[in-house]
Structure formats: C-alpha cells, structure tokens
Short mmCIF file of C-alpha atoms and ligand atoms in Angstrom, two decimals:
data_model
loop_
_atom_site.label_atom_id
_atom_site.label_comp_id
_atom_site.label_asym_id
_atom_site.label_seq_id
_atom_site.Cartn_x
_atom_site.Cartn_y
_atom_site.Cartn_z
CA MET E 1 15.65 -28.38 7.31
CA PRO E 2 15.46 -26.74 3.25
CA ASP E 3 17.99 -23.60 2.78
CA LEU E 4 16.22 -21.58 0.43
CA LEU E 5 19.20 -21.03 -2.42
CA GLU E 6 19.40 -24.79 -2.39
CA LEU E 7 15.91 -25.19 -2.94
CA LEU E 8 16.19 -22.57 -5.65
CA ALA E 9 18.81 -23.84 -6.98
CA HIS E 10 17.14 -27.60 -7.53
CA ARG E 11 13.47 -25.87 -8.76
CA PRO E 12 11.48 -22.73 -8.57
CA ILE E 13 9.78 -21.73 -5.04
CA VAL E 14 6.43 -19.76 -3.89
CA CYS E 15 5.92 -17.68 -1.22
CA ALA E 16 2.75 -16.61 -0.16
CA GLU E 17 2.18 -13.49 0.84
CA GLY E 18 -0.49 -11.55 1.89
CA TYR E 19 -1.62 -11.86 5.46
CA LEU E 20 -2.60 -8.33 6.34
CA PHE E 21 -5.66 -7.94 3.40
CA GLU E 22 -6.66 -11.26 3.81
CA CYS E 23 -6.88 -11.42 7.61
CA GLU E 24 -8.37 -7.74 7.08
CA ARG E 25 -10.81 -9.25 4.99
CA ARG E 26 -12.17 -12.07 7.43
CA GLY E 27 -12.53 -9.32 10.18
CA TYR E 28 -9.59 -9.78 12.41
CA LEU E 29 -7.15 -6.34 11.43
CA GLN E 30 -8.04 -2.92 10.81
CA ALA E 31 -7.81 -1.16 7.48
CA GLY E 32 -6.38 2.19 7.71
CA ALA E 33 -3.51 1.36 10.41
CA PHE E 34 -2.79 -2.66 8.77
CA VAL E 35 -1.39 -3.37 12.20
CA PRO E 36 -1.52 -6.81 12.54
CA GLU E 37 -2.39 -6.94 16.51
CA VAL E 38 -3.94 -10.32 14.79
CA VAL E 39 -0.76 -12.29 15.88
CA LEU E 40 -1.94 -11.76 19.70
CA ASP E 41 -5.58 -11.42 19.55
CA HIS E 42 -6.57 -14.30 17.55
CA PRO E 43 -3.02 -16.01 16.73
CA GLU E 44 -5.42 -19.10 15.63
CA VAL E 45 -6.82 -17.44 12.33
CA VAL E 46 -2.64 -16.80 11.44
CA ASP E 47 -2.18 -20.37 12.10
CA GLU E 48 -4.46 -21.59 10.16
CA LEU E 49 -3.78 -18.60 7.23
CA HIS E 50 -0.54 -20.30 7.43
CA ARG E 51 -1.17 -23.73 7.17
CA GLU E 52 -3.96 -22.84 4.09
CA PHE E 53 -0.50 -21.38 2.52
CA VAL E 54 1.30 -24.15 2.82
CA HIS E 55 -1.81 -26.54 1.87
CA ALA E 56 -1.84 -24.40 -0.95
CA GLY E 57 1.72 -24.86 -1.97
CA SER E 58 3.66 -22.24 -0.52
CA ASP E 59 7.28 -23.47 0.35
CA VAL E 60 7.92 -20.42 2.67
CA VAL E 61 5.58 -19.65 6.14
CA GLU E 62 6.70 -15.44 6.60
CA ALA E 63 6.03 -14.93 9.73
CA PHE E 64 3.42 -11.81 10.32
CA THR E 65 5.46 -9.40 11.52
CA TYR E 66 5.01 -7.06 8.16
CA TYR E 67 3.89 -3.03 9.54
CA GLY E 68 4.44 -4.79 13.18
CA HIS E 69 7.25 -2.25 13.47
CA ARG E 70 8.09 0.89 15.94
CA GLU E 71 7.07 3.23 13.76
CA LYS E 72 3.53 1.36 12.97
CA LEU E 73 2.72 0.90 16.80
CA ARG E 74 4.01 4.38 17.86
CA VAL E 75 0.96 5.64 15.16
CA ILE E 76 -1.65 3.42 17.46
CA GLY E 77 -0.65 4.21 20.33
CA LYS E 78 0.90 0.74 21.48
CA GLU E 79 4.40 0.12 21.09
CA ASP E 80 4.48 -1.66 24.25
CA ILE E 81 3.20 -4.31 22.11
CA LEU E 82 5.95 -4.78 20.09
CA GLU E 83 8.00 -7.24 21.26
CA PRO E 84 5.62 -9.47 22.23
CA LEU E 85 3.43 -9.29 18.40
CA ASN E 86 7.03 -10.01 16.82
CA ARG E 87 7.95 -12.91 19.19
CA HIS E 88 4.50 -14.13 19.26
CA ALA E 89 4.12 -13.92 15.21
CA LEU E 90 7.66 -14.98 15.02
CA SER E 91 6.79 -18.77 17.55
CA ILE E 92 3.62 -19.19 15.27
CA ALA E 93 5.13 -19.83 11.98
CA ALA E 94 8.03 -21.61 13.79
CA ALA E 95 5.63 -23.97 14.10
CA VAL E 96 3.88 -24.07 11.08
CA ALA E 97 6.97 -24.32 8.86
CA ARG E 98 8.56 -27.03 12.01
CA GLU E 99 5.89 -28.61 11.73
CA THR E 100 4.81 -28.98 7.40
CA GLY E 101 8.80 -28.65 6.61
CA THR E 102 8.75 -25.33 4.69
CA LEU E 103 10.97 -22.14 4.85
CA LEU E 104 10.28 -20.20 7.94
CA ALA E 105 11.00 -16.38 7.11
CA GLY E 106 11.57 -13.35 9.00
CA ASN E 107 9.77 -10.09 7.79
CA ILE E 108 10.78 -6.60 7.98
CA CYS E 109 9.47 -3.55 6.12
CA ASN E 110 9.26 -0.26 4.82
CA THR E 111 8.86 2.47 8.08
CA ASN E 112 7.13 5.28 6.32
CA VAL E 113 9.87 7.86 8.09
CA TYR E 114 12.28 7.03 6.20
CA GLU E 115 14.12 9.75 4.09
CA PRO E 116 16.45 10.09 1.78
CA GLY E 117 19.71 12.00 2.75
CA GLY E 118 19.82 10.32 6.15
CA SER E 119 17.68 12.19 8.53
CA ALA E 120 16.12 9.53 9.63
CA ASP E 121 18.43 6.85 9.63
CA GLN E 122 18.91 6.69 12.66
CA ALA E 123 15.30 5.90 14.07
CA VAL E 124 15.32 3.47 10.07
CA ARG E 125 18.27 1.63 11.40
CA SER E 126 17.02 0.61 14.80
CA ALA E 127 13.40 -0.94 13.87
CA PHE E 128 15.08 -2.86 11.26
CA SER E 129 18.03 -4.47 13.47
CA GLU E 130 15.36 -4.80 16.72
CA GLN E 131 13.45 -6.57 13.93
CA VAL E 132 16.28 -8.87 12.51
CA THR E 133 17.13 -9.38 16.06
CA TRP E 134 13.44 -10.74 17.15
CA ALA E 135 13.58 -13.15 13.90
CA ALA E 136 17.09 -14.63 14.24
CA GLU E 137 16.13 -15.54 17.61
CA ALA E 138 13.90 -17.66 16.55
CA GLY E 139 15.97 -19.27 14.30
CA VAL E 140 14.54 -18.34 10.65
CA ASP E 141 15.90 -19.76 7.73
CA PHE E 142 15.85 -16.19 5.92
CA ILE E 143 14.60 -12.21 6.21
CA ILE E 144 12.32 -11.10 3.57
CA ALA E 145 13.10 -7.18 3.00
CA GLU E 146 9.84 -6.37 1.67
CA THR E 147 7.48 -3.24 -0.37
CA PHE E 148 10.16 -0.51 -0.27
CA SER E 149 9.84 1.81 -2.96
CA TRP E 150 12.78 3.85 -1.32
CA ALA E 151 16.19 1.77 -2.70
CA GLY E 152 18.10 3.58 0.23
CA GLU E 153 15.39 2.30 2.92
CA ALA E 154 15.91 -1.07 1.48
CA LEU E 155 19.80 -0.86 1.77
CA LEU E 156 19.61 -0.15 5.16
CA ALA E 157 17.27 -2.75 5.74
CA LEU E 158 19.75 -5.40 4.04
CA GLU E 159 22.34 -4.40 6.50
CA ALA E 160 20.61 -4.88 9.32
CA ILE E 161 20.08 -8.45 7.73
CA ARG E 162 23.33 -9.25 6.85
CA ALA E 163 24.87 -7.68 10.24
CA ALA E 164 22.56 -10.77 11.57
CA GLY E 165 24.46 -13.30 9.25
CA LEU E 166 20.55 -14.12 7.10
CA PRO E 167 20.06 -15.21 3.57
CA ALA E 168 17.84 -11.45 2.61
CA VAL E 169 15.20 -11.33 0.48
CA VAL E 170 14.17 -7.88 -1.20
CA THR E 171 11.74 -7.35 -2.93
CA TYR E 172 9.87 -3.03 -3.82
CA ALA E 173 7.11 -1.91 -4.19
CA ILE E 174 6.69 -0.03 -7.99
CA HIS E 175 4.36 2.24 -7.79
CA ARG E 176 2.48 3.95 -10.91
CA ASP E 177 5.41 5.79 -12.11
CA GLY E 178 7.01 3.02 -12.51
CA GLY E 179 10.69 3.92 -10.53
CA MET E 180 11.72 4.36 -7.43
CA ARG E 181 11.08 7.50 -5.11
CA ASP E 182 15.06 7.85 -5.49
CA GLY E 183 14.85 7.73 -8.85
CA MET E 184 16.53 4.91 -9.89
CA THR E 185 14.78 2.00 -12.39
CA PRO E 186 13.37 -1.44 -10.46
CA GLN E 187 16.43 -3.29 -12.16
CA GLU E 188 19.15 -0.42 -10.63
CA ALA E 189 17.91 -0.74 -7.44
CA CYS E 190 17.66 -4.96 -7.27
CA LEU E 191 21.32 -4.48 -8.84
CA ARG E 192 22.58 -2.55 -6.24
CA ALA E 193 20.51 -5.14 -3.34
CA GLU E 194 22.57 -7.87 -5.08
CA GLN E 195 25.56 -5.94 -4.72
CA ALA E 196 24.49 -4.98 -1.33
CA GLY E 197 24.46 -8.88 -0.50
CA ALA E 198 20.77 -9.43 -1.33
CA ALA E 199 19.70 -14.22 -1.75
CA VAL E 200 16.83 -13.01 -3.98
CA VAL E 201 15.98 -9.47 -5.28
CA GLY E 202 12.47 -8.36 -7.14
CA LEU E 203 9.34 -7.16 -6.85
CA ASN E 204 6.19 -7.59 -4.62
CA CYS E 205 2.69 -6.36 -3.74
CA ILE E 206 1.10 -2.97 -5.82
CA ARG E 207 1.06 -3.96 -9.10
CA GLY E 208 -0.85 -6.97 -10.45
CA PRO E 209 0.55 -9.64 -13.06
CA MET E 210 -0.35 -7.35 -16.22
CA THR E 211 1.62 -4.76 -14.59
CA MET E 212 3.93 -6.71 -12.79
CA LEU E 213 5.38 -8.68 -15.57
CA PRO E 214 6.74 -6.07 -17.92
CA LEU E 215 9.50 -4.87 -15.69
CA LEU E 216 11.05 -8.25 -14.77
CA ALA E 217 13.27 -8.76 -17.49
CA PRO E 218 15.05 -6.36 -17.56
CA ILE E 219 15.52 -6.88 -13.87
CA HIS E 220 15.93 -10.98 -14.81
CA ALA E 221 18.99 -9.13 -16.60
CA ALA E 222 20.50 -6.91 -14.98
CA VAL E 223 21.34 -9.31 -12.01
CA SER E 224 22.73 -12.85 -11.39
CA CYS E 225 21.28 -14.42 -8.64
CA PRO E 226 17.52 -15.25 -8.00
CA VAL E 227 14.38 -13.03 -9.21
CA ALA E 228 11.78 -12.24 -7.07
CA ALA E 229 8.01 -11.52 -8.49
CA LEU E 230 4.91 -11.79 -6.03
CA PRO E 231 2.42 -9.41 -7.76
CA VAL E 232 -1.11 -8.73 -6.15
CA PRO E 233 -3.57 -10.69 -7.76
CA TYR E 234 -6.08 -7.26 -9.38
CA ARG E 235 -6.80 -6.45 -12.49
CA THR E 236 -3.70 -3.26 -13.06
CA THR E 237 -3.83 -1.83 -15.81
CA ALA E 238 -1.34 0.04 -18.01
CA ALA E 239 -3.72 3.46 -17.01
CA GLU E 240 -4.11 1.97 -13.49
CA PRO E 241 -0.76 0.43 -13.45
CA SER E 242 -1.25 -0.14 -8.87
CA MET E 243 -3.53 -1.66 -7.11
CA GLN E 244 -3.83 1.92 -5.44
CA ALA E 245 -4.80 4.08 -8.65
CA LEU E 246 -7.50 1.62 -9.49
CA THR E 247 -10.90 3.32 -10.08
CA ASP E 248 -14.26 1.62 -10.54
CA PRO E 249 -16.30 2.59 -12.51
CA ALA E 250 -19.03 1.07 -11.09
CA ARG E 251 -18.58 3.58 -8.20
CA ALA E 252 -18.51 6.78 -9.64
CA GLY E 253 -14.47 6.24 -10.07
CA GLN E 254 -13.92 5.77 -6.88
CA GLN E 255 -10.44 5.06 -5.75
CA ALA E 256 -11.30 1.35 -4.63
CA PHE E 257 -7.81 0.91 -2.49
CA PRO E 258 -8.07 -0.77 -0.28
CA THR E 259 -11.31 -1.79 0.71
CA ALA E 260 -13.43 -2.05 -2.45
CA LEU E 261 -10.84 -4.06 -4.77
CA ASP E 262 -13.03 -6.94 -4.98
CA PRO E 263 -14.36 -6.12 -8.40
CA PHE E 264 -10.73 -6.72 -9.86
CA THR E 265 -9.44 -9.51 -8.35
CA CYS E 266 -7.64 -12.04 -10.78
CA THR E 267 -8.51 -15.34 -11.24
CA ARG E 268 -6.83 -18.01 -9.83
CA ASP E 269 -6.26 -18.93 -14.05
CA GLU E 270 -4.82 -15.42 -14.00
CA LEU E 271 -2.00 -16.12 -11.51
CA GLY E 272 -1.46 -19.25 -13.16
CA GLU E 273 -0.72 -17.62 -16.52
CA PHE E 274 2.10 -14.84 -14.92
CA ALA E 275 3.37 -17.84 -13.47
CA THR E 276 4.21 -19.35 -16.74
CA GLU E 277 5.23 -15.92 -18.27
CA ALA E 278 7.54 -15.23 -15.36
CA LEU E 279 9.11 -18.18 -14.94
CA GLY E 280 9.65 -18.57 -18.62
CA LEU E 281 11.56 -14.96 -18.07
CA GLY E 282 13.53 -16.57 -15.47
CA VAL E 283 12.32 -15.97 -12.40
CA ARG E 284 12.67 -18.35 -9.79
CA TYR E 285 11.10 -17.03 -6.48
CA LEU E 286 7.16 -16.70 -7.31
CA GLY E 287 4.49 -15.50 -5.36
CA VAL E 288 1.01 -13.36 -4.37
CA CYS E 289 0.72 -10.77 -2.45
CA CYS E 290 -2.27 -8.20 -0.77
CA GLY E 291 -5.43 -10.20 -2.20
CA ALA E 292 -4.18 -13.65 -2.98
CA GLY E 293 -6.14 -16.13 -1.74
CA PRO E 294 -5.32 -19.92 -1.04
CA HIS E 295 -6.56 -20.87 -4.92
CA HIS E 296 -4.40 -17.57 -6.35
CA VAL E 297 -1.12 -19.48 -4.85
CA ARG E 298 -2.43 -22.81 -5.58
CA ALA E 299 -2.68 -21.96 -8.83
CA VAL E 300 1.00 -20.22 -8.97
CA ALA E 301 2.45 -23.58 -7.61
CA GLU E 302 0.75 -25.62 -10.27
CA ALA E 303 1.88 -23.77 -13.19
CA ILE E 304 5.27 -24.08 -12.04
CA GLY E 305 4.99 -27.49 -11.70
CA MET E 306 4.37 -28.58 -8.40
CA THR E 307 1.53 -30.48 -6.90
CA PRO E 308 0.74 -29.24 -3.68
CA PRO E 309 -1.65 -31.46 -0.93
CA ALA E 310 -4.32 -28.70 -1.90
CA SER E 311 -4.23 -29.77 -5.26
CA ARG E 312 -6.35 -33.25 -4.39
CA TYR E 313 -9.10 -30.95 -4.97
CA SER E 314 -8.19 -28.94 -7.93
CA PRO E 315 -11.33 -28.59 -10.47
CA ASP E 316 -12.12 -31.45 -12.43
CA MET E 317 -15.40 -30.33 -14.57
CA SER E 318 -15.60 -33.59 -16.04
CA ARG E 319 -17.22 -34.36 -13.39
CA HIS E 320 -20.01 -31.84 -12.91
CA SER E 321 -23.52 -32.69 -13.13
CA PHE E 322 -24.40 -30.55 -16.54
CA LEU E 323 -21.17 -29.48 -17.85
CA GLY E 324 -19.24 -32.78 -17.22
CA SER E 325 -18.09 -35.79 -19.36
CA ALA E 326 -17.71 -38.69 -16.61
CA PRO E 327 -20.17 -42.06 -16.78
CA GLY E 328 -23.18 -41.25 -14.66
CA ILE E 329 -23.85 -37.71 -16.27
CA GLY E 330 -27.23 -38.21 -17.25
CA THR E 331 -27.57 -37.32 -21.31
CA SER E 332 -30.17 -34.76 -20.77
CA TYR E 333 -28.19 -32.97 -18.25
CA ARG E 334 -25.15 -32.73 -20.67
CA GLU E 335 -27.79 -31.46 -23.23
CA TYR E 336 -29.33 -29.02 -20.91
CA ALA E 337 -25.78 -27.38 -20.22
CA PRO E 338 -26.47 -24.61 -22.42
CA ASN E 339 -28.80 -23.09 -20.95
CA LEU E 340 -27.28 -23.37 -17.65
ZN1 LIG P 401 1.12 -6.67 -0.50
#
C-alpha cells in the first residue's frame, strides 16, 4: 500500500474532492443541508464517482463523509443514521482505493457549531472523535480535515486525528476577507497546524484558482511540510474572491452560490494552468474541490506530469473533421473551418 508522505517525497500528488456538489448536480443529494445521505441511498453513485476521479488521476479516494457529522445529521433529524452513513462511506471508498492501489482518506470538516472561547469545544471534539474512530477502524491511510475557517476548530480536528495515530492533511477555507475567522492569516494558521503535527497543510474549497493562487507563496514560505491547494473550479475575481461572493450579471446580480455557479465554471485548461503555477510555487498536493468534474482532475494530473488512464482520451484536435490536419481530413472541410 502506498504511504502519503512517501508518495509526496517522490512526486506531487492529486486529490479529487467535490463529492457534495457533484452528487447534488447528478440529482442524488439535496442542496441546502448538503448531507451525504447518497452513500446509503445510492452507494453505486458514490462508488462510480470515486472510480471516475481515480480514472482521471486522483491518487486519493476520499471517503464521502463530508458534512456527515453529528451536527449536520441533527439538523435534518437523522442522527440515527450517523454511524451507518460513516461506516458505509468508508467501506465504499476503501473498496475502490484497495482495488485501484490508491490512498484511502477519511474526512472530517467544519462542524458549524464551533465558537472561539471553548464553549462548544466538547461537542466539536466528540464529533471529530467519533468520525476519526470509524475512519481508523476502516483502515484509512490518513485523514483530511478540511474547509475550516476557524484555525482553532482545525486544531481540535487535528488533535483527534493525531490521537488516533494517523497522518493529517489540514486545509483551510479562506472566505472573501482573505483571513481566518480567528484573525490569523492563512500562513499563520498553516504554521500552527504544522506545529501541531499536521503532515500536510494548505487551502481547499471556497476560492477559485485566480484568488487562491496569491495565497500560496506565503504559506509555502511559512511552513516546511508539503503544501496543499485544492481550489473550486470557478472564476472568482479580486472583487468577488470566493464562490459565495460571485454574482451573476445575467441574473440581475443574484448570488450564484450554490446552485447557479455554472456560468462561472473554469475550463479544464484553467485548472491545468493553476496546477502548473502552484507546482512552480512548491505546492505538492494538488486537487480540485466543489464543482470539480473528472475533466478538471485529469487536467491537474496531466499538468503535474502524470498520465492517468483517462489520458487515453485526452483531446487530439488534429483528428477533428474540420479543425484537424490528420491524413484523411478532407481539404474542403479544412478550408470550411473558419466558417464554423
Ligand atoms: Zn469544496
């Protein structure tokens, strides 16, 4: 079985995320609560998506337990399915990871009940601890603790992962003001996580490639462990730096998040360019979050020098009937190309 840090020492790696948005888009998960009941209701959908992401180049199969924690299940009145949901998500992911020789990751995230000052720490700790226990029992290679906007909450997550003796990848969500809710800069929060024992630190979700990229160099300069960067594939801008901030001029300036982000979707080329630039800054753990499709994941994988199975079908426009130049493409068709 591969080991996360050994693999990272050898080459940059790809981690596909974004299961919530993709299952929602496919019609198997409800936007709003965003609870991954799909792992119980339609496990075949989750299994297939894991396989598509591995086919596209993901080195990691991340169990779909995002927002599958006690606090979220309480909101939808289904705490009774908490444990089966987690165990089932882990077993679906484990089967794909073991079959494909990829890394198996458990996953915990923001609880949405954390408050600075410690008033909710016990509830947060126990939410993390139960999920980490189930992940450890499923034999995960490491645990991803993600989308934290409070550094303090991420450190509680990290504590639970370290207590289980597992490597931790800690990635923060940076909202529109560019800092953590605790007042730290992203690089300060990453350094704190590294000092507390995280194996990999960085950013995921919320920001598109253009507004995540400027945050990466200071993080890389602040820490000595591998750095992660997994943007959302949306065209965020300096004026609207997060996917939640994006407003659609074609829809009277309405907020596009979460179900009307389609017109802002990045091309695969933009994700590939992001990966190339991030790699140039020293980022070793690359991926795509909410909104990711396999074509985005493949572009990231290819940009860092990999040839995943899906590369067999990467574009070759020389074979196009009008735009191509391959033998057999008719001259009159080529000449007609400008009229297309
Ligand atoms: Zn995300």
